[in-house]
Short mmCIF file of C-alpha atoms and ligand atoms in Angstrom, two decimals:
data_model
loop_
_atom_site.label_atom_id
_atom_site.label_comp_id
_atom_site.label_asym_id
_atom_site.label_seq_id
_atom_site.Cartn_x
_atom_site.Cartn_y
_atom_site.Cartn_z
CA MET A 1 112.36 78.95 76.42
CA GLN A 2 115.77 80.54 76.04
CA LEU A 3 118.18 81.04 78.95
CA VAL A 4 119.79 84.49 78.93
CA GLU A 5 122.79 84.83 81.22
CA THR A 6 124.24 88.28 80.54
CA ILE A 7 123.01 91.86 80.34
CA ASP A 8 124.40 92.22 76.80
CA GLU A 9 122.52 89.14 75.62
CA MET A 10 119.32 90.38 77.31
CA ARG A 11 119.60 93.74 75.55
CA HIS A 12 120.05 91.88 72.27
CA VAL A 13 116.91 89.78 72.87
CA VAL A 14 114.89 92.91 73.74
CA ALA A 15 116.14 94.76 70.64
CA ASP A 16 115.19 91.78 68.48
CA ALA A 17 111.66 91.61 69.96
CA ARG A 18 111.24 95.36 69.42
CA THR A 19 112.33 95.04 65.78
CA LYS A 20 109.57 92.48 65.33
CA GLY A 21 107.09 94.86 66.95
CA GLN A 22 106.48 92.52 69.90
CA SER A 23 105.32 93.74 73.30
CA ILE A 24 107.26 92.60 76.38
CA ALA A 25 105.99 91.67 79.84
CA PHE A 26 108.49 91.20 82.65
CA VAL A 27 108.26 89.07 85.80
CA PRO A 28 111.14 89.81 88.19
CA THR A 29 111.80 87.08 90.79
CA MET A 30 114.47 85.76 93.10
CA GLY A 31 113.73 82.20 91.98
CA ALA A 32 112.64 79.24 94.14
CA LEU A 33 109.49 79.46 92.04
CA HIS A 34 106.08 78.39 93.30
CA GLU A 35 102.52 78.71 92.02
CA GLY A 36 102.41 82.36 93.16
CA HIS A 37 105.20 83.25 90.72
CA LEU A 38 103.61 81.18 87.97
CA THR A 39 100.33 83.10 88.19
CA LEU A 40 102.42 86.24 87.54
CA VAL A 41 103.53 84.53 84.32
CA ASP A 42 99.88 83.82 83.42
CA GLU A 43 99.10 87.52 83.87
CA ALA A 44 102.18 88.49 81.80
CA LYS A 45 101.13 86.15 78.95
CA ARG A 46 97.66 87.67 78.98
CA VAL A 47 98.97 91.15 78.21
CA ALA A 48 102.10 90.76 76.06
CA GLU A 49 103.58 88.68 73.27
CA VAL A 50 106.95 88.03 74.90
CA VAL A 51 107.43 87.11 78.57
CA VAL A 52 110.79 87.69 80.23
CA MET A 53 111.33 86.34 83.76
CA SER A 54 114.42 87.17 85.79
CA VAL A 55 115.88 85.02 88.54
CA PHE A 56 118.34 87.04 90.59
CA VAL A 57 118.87 86.79 94.34
CA ASN A 58 119.58 90.45 94.98
CA PRO A 59 122.14 90.91 97.76
CA LEU A 60 121.24 94.59 98.11
CA GLN A 61 117.83 93.88 99.65
CA PHE A 62 119.15 91.60 102.42
CA SER A 63 120.56 93.02 105.65
CA PRO A 64 123.77 91.40 106.97
CA THR A 65 121.70 89.38 109.49
CA GLU A 66 119.25 88.05 106.86
CA ASP A 67 119.25 84.86 104.82
CA PHE A 68 121.10 85.86 101.62
CA ALA A 69 123.58 82.95 101.86
CA ARG A 70 120.94 80.30 102.49
CA TYR A 71 118.16 81.75 100.30
CA PRO A 72 116.89 78.76 98.23
CA ARG A 73 118.56 78.58 94.81
CA THR A 74 116.82 76.03 92.59
CA LEU A 75 117.65 77.19 89.08
CA ASP A 76 117.16 73.87 87.23
CA GLU A 77 113.70 73.39 88.72
CA ASP A 78 112.88 77.10 88.15
CA ALA A 79 113.84 76.78 84.47
CA ARG A 80 111.62 73.73 84.09
CA LEU A 81 108.62 75.42 85.76
CA ALA A 82 109.11 78.67 83.83
CA ALA A 83 109.37 76.85 80.48
CA ASP A 84 106.26 74.74 81.22
CA ARG A 85 104.29 77.87 82.08
CA GLY A 86 105.25 79.69 78.87
CA VAL A 87 108.11 82.04 79.79
CA ASN A 88 110.03 82.91 76.60
CA PHE A 89 113.28 84.19 78.12
CA LEU A 90 114.71 83.38 81.54
CA PHE A 91 117.26 86.04 82.51
CA THR A 92 119.75 84.81 85.13
CA PRO A 93 122.48 87.43 85.50
CA THR A 94 125.35 87.03 87.95
CA LYS A 95 125.98 89.33 90.91
CA GLU A 96 129.13 90.55 89.14
CA ASP A 97 127.16 91.49 86.02
CA ILE A 98 124.51 93.41 87.97
CA TYR A 99 126.90 94.98 90.51
CA PRO A 100 130.33 95.13 88.84
CA GLU A 101 131.58 97.56 91.49
CA HIS A 102 130.27 95.30 94.28
CA ALA A 103 127.69 97.88 95.42
CA PRO A 104 126.27 100.86 93.54
CA VAL A 105 127.05 104.47 94.43
CA VAL A 106 123.52 105.61 93.55
CA TYR A 107 120.43 103.96 95.09
CA VAL A 108 116.69 104.49 94.61
CA HIS A 109 115.16 105.60 97.91
CA PRO A 110 111.53 104.59 98.57
CA GLY A 111 110.67 107.74 100.56
CA THR A 112 107.65 107.63 102.86
CA VAL A 113 106.12 104.59 101.10
CA GLY A 114 108.96 102.42 102.38
CA LYS A 115 109.42 103.97 105.81
CA GLU A 116 106.99 102.05 108.03
CA TRP A 117 106.01 98.40 108.49
CA GLU A 118 108.30 96.14 106.43
CA GLY A 119 110.56 99.16 105.87
CA ALA A 120 110.89 99.68 109.62
CA VAL A 121 111.64 96.05 110.50
CA ARG A 122 113.99 95.65 107.50
CA PRO A 123 115.93 98.92 107.13
CA HIS A 124 117.32 99.49 103.59
CA HIS A 125 115.29 96.56 102.21
CA PHE A 126 113.21 98.70 99.87
CA GLU A 127 116.24 100.69 98.74
CA GLY A 128 117.75 97.38 97.62
CA VAL A 129 114.51 96.29 95.93
CA LEU A 130 113.94 99.56 94.06
CA THR A 131 117.55 99.83 92.97
CA VAL A 132 117.57 96.37 91.42
CA VAL A 133 114.09 96.77 89.92
CA ALA A 134 115.20 100.07 88.32
CA LYS A 135 118.28 98.36 86.89
CA LEU A 136 116.24 95.39 85.61
CA PHE A 137 113.70 97.75 84.03
CA HIS A 138 116.53 99.55 82.21
CA ILE A 139 117.92 96.23 80.96
CA VAL A 140 114.66 94.48 79.97
CA MET A 141 112.76 97.67 78.99
CA PRO A 142 109.37 95.97 79.34
CA ASP A 143 106.01 97.47 78.46
CA VAL A 144 104.56 95.99 81.65
CA ALA A 145 105.93 94.30 84.75
CA VAL A 146 103.96 91.97 87.00
CA PHE A 147 104.29 91.85 90.79
CA GLY A 148 102.52 89.80 93.47
CA GLN A 149 100.02 91.34 95.87
CA LYS A 150 101.63 89.32 98.70
CA ASP A 151 104.41 91.92 98.88
CA LEU A 152 101.98 94.82 98.84
CA GLN A 153 104.39 97.43 100.24
CA GLN A 154 106.88 96.45 97.52
CA VAL A 155 104.12 96.98 94.94
CA ALA A 156 103.38 100.44 96.39
CA ALA A 157 107.08 101.36 96.37
CA VAL A 158 107.56 100.17 92.77
CA LYS A 159 104.46 102.06 91.62
CA ALA A 160 105.73 105.22 93.35
CA MET A 161 109.15 104.82 91.70
CA VAL A 162 107.61 104.32 88.26
CA ARG A 163 105.40 107.37 88.72
CA ASP A 164 107.99 109.69 90.29
CA LEU A 165 110.90 108.72 88.03
CA ASN A 166 108.81 108.45 84.82
CA PHE A 167 109.57 104.85 83.94
CA PRO A 168 107.57 103.95 80.79
CA VAL A 169 106.41 100.67 82.37
CA GLY A 170 102.88 99.63 83.36
CA ILE A 171 102.66 97.81 86.69
CA LEU A 172 100.23 94.90 87.01
CA VAL A 173 99.44 93.23 90.31
CA ALA A 174 98.42 89.58 90.57
CA PRO A 175 96.40 88.37 93.59
CA ILE A 176 97.94 86.42 96.48
CA VAL A 177 98.00 82.65 95.97
CA ARG A 178 97.41 80.75 99.21
CA ASP A 179 98.04 77.18 100.28
CA PRO A 180 94.99 75.23 101.55
CA ASP A 181 95.88 76.17 105.16
CA GLY A 182 95.47 79.85 104.23
CA MET A 183 99.13 80.81 104.23
CA ALA A 184 100.31 82.97 101.32
CA MET A 185 102.78 81.08 99.14
CA SER A 186 106.34 82.29 99.57
CA SER A 187 109.76 80.90 98.69
CA ARG A 188 110.76 81.32 102.33
CA ASN A 189 107.93 79.09 103.61
CA ARG A 190 110.21 76.14 102.98
CA TYR A 191 112.25 77.24 106.03
CA LEU A 192 109.28 76.55 108.34
CA SER A 193 108.89 73.46 110.52
CA PRO A 194 105.30 72.06 110.70
CA LYS A 195 104.86 73.81 114.06
CA GLU A 196 106.13 77.15 112.71
CA ARG A 197 103.85 76.82 109.73
CA GLU A 198 100.87 76.24 112.01
CA LEU A 199 101.84 79.37 113.96
CA GLY A 200 102.25 81.32 110.72
CA THR A 201 98.70 80.57 109.65
CA ILE A 202 97.47 82.52 112.70
CA LEU A 203 98.57 85.70 110.88
CA SER A 204 96.40 84.82 107.86
CA LYS A 205 93.49 84.08 110.21
CA ALA A 206 93.96 87.45 111.96
CA LEU A 207 93.99 89.30 108.61
CA PHE A 208 90.86 87.42 107.48
CA ALA A 209 89.12 88.24 110.77
CA MET A 210 89.90 91.92 110.18
CA ARG A 211 88.54 91.73 106.64
CA ASP A 212 85.38 89.96 107.86
CA ALA A 213 84.76 92.65 110.49
CA PHE A 214 85.17 95.29 107.76
CA MET A 215 82.65 93.42 105.59
CA ARG A 216 80.22 93.45 108.53
CA GLY A 217 80.48 97.25 108.61
CA GLU A 218 83.30 98.11 111.03
CA ARG A 219 85.14 101.13 109.63
CA ARG A 220 87.43 102.13 112.52
CA ALA A 221 91.00 101.00 111.81
CA SER A 222 91.73 100.83 115.54
CA ALA A 223 88.83 98.39 116.07
CA LEU A 224 89.96 96.18 113.16
CA GLU A 225 93.55 96.23 114.40
CA ALA A 226 92.40 95.31 117.91
CA ILE A 227 90.61 92.23 116.47
CA GLY A 228 93.82 91.13 114.76
CA TRP A 229 96.13 91.90 117.68
CA ARG A 230 93.94 89.88 120.06
CA MET A 231 94.52 86.79 117.89
CA LEU A 232 98.29 87.29 117.74
CA GLU A 233 99.03 88.21 121.32
CA ARG A 234 100.03 85.67 123.92
CA VAL A 235 100.56 82.87 121.40
CA VAL A 236 103.64 80.93 122.50
CA GLY A 237 106.27 80.93 119.75
CA LEU A 238 104.74 83.85 117.84
CA THR A 239 106.07 87.42 118.03
CA PRO A 240 104.02 90.03 116.17
CA ARG A 241 106.18 92.54 114.28
CA TYR A 242 103.46 94.81 112.95
CA LEU A 243 99.77 94.75 112.11
CA ALA A 244 97.92 97.75 110.70
CA VAL A 245 95.34 99.03 108.24
CA VAL A 246 96.97 101.24 105.62
CA ASN A 247 96.27 103.08 102.41
CA ALA A 248 97.47 100.59 99.77
CA ASP A 249 99.23 103.31 97.71
CA THR A 250 100.90 105.46 100.36
CA PHE A 251 101.32 102.84 103.07
CA GLN A 252 100.29 105.42 105.64
CA ARG A 253 98.04 104.15 108.44
CA VAL A 254 94.39 105.17 108.03
CA ASN A 255 91.90 106.02 110.78
CA THR A 256 88.72 105.35 108.83
CA VAL A 257 88.88 102.34 106.53
CA HIS A 258 87.68 102.46 102.92
CA HIS A 259 87.43 99.81 100.20
CA GLY A 260 90.90 99.40 98.69
CA ASP A 261 92.73 99.96 101.99
CA ALA A 262 94.79 96.99 103.16
CA ALA A 263 95.41 95.09 106.38
CA VAL A 264 99.11 94.25 106.53
CA GLY A 265 101.08 92.32 109.08
CA ALA A 266 104.15 90.26 109.84
CA VAL A 267 105.01 87.86 112.64
CA ARG A 268 108.12 86.00 113.67
CA VAL A 269 107.56 82.32 114.51
CA SER A 270 109.87 79.96 116.34
CA ASP A 271 109.66 76.30 117.13
CA ASP A 272 111.76 75.51 120.20
CA SER A 273 111.36 71.79 119.56
CA ALA A 274 112.93 72.04 116.07
O1 LIG B 301 109.73 90.14 95.04
C1 LIG B 301 110.87 89.72 94.78
O2 LIG B 301 111.08 88.55 94.53
C2 LIG B 301 112.03 90.71 94.78
O3 LIG B 301 111.90 91.66 95.78
C3 LIG B 301 112.28 91.37 93.40
C4 LIG B 301 111.10 92.22 92.99
C5 LIG B 301 112.52 90.29 92.35
C6 LIG B 301 113.51 92.27 93.46
O4 LIG B 301 114.66 91.56 93.80
#
């Protein structure tokens, strides 16, 4: 695996691969890699000859009150994991290279796809995500890019951007990878105390209960949401932020649930003893 630290070098690598007629799959990440990211690499390897992964903690998608400064940065370990899994090029640009003017003048707006749910609790988050993904797509110029289903609203926003702005990039989605306790793997899980982690798994259980009720034939979104809300309410240390059944492409709430719709939710957990 080759480390690529600048945009110019990345463009050179891409041009070289194109000259050889090789196809390119791209896995954008913010590092602190775990098995969830590595399954994105597996998917990328399945569909293309060259796999480029980026590690860039994108300041634009963090609000001033979020964890940009303390977001885990584990580049040596990331490089080892990426190389072992078969990444060919690990692109690690600096903030100054990606945002030479500190912040861009032009942003990519997610429109209605990014308005509710995660977009409502994290204003401007999806603008930051889409702007950096657009820039990375222009730099890496992949044939396909692979994203994780865990961040399903991000997937919907990226697909909408690719469609509406005519990016010549196919978007592949790899399934959520869960730990044995049911929690979706995430770089931020390492912030959780054992108690917070236990509380966090209640969200997975609520989403599974909603899915199970759907499988038993319940089609009213309100009834499925009520099942989930009942499990989240009145749990000490857990504050629900949102829970809903949505169309997985538009991220608009549905009334009647169909196969392919998604139950999405977020909770805040706190451990007063920690
Ligand atoms: O999913 C992530 O890790 C980030 O949002 C992404 C897509 C790498 C953009 O910074």
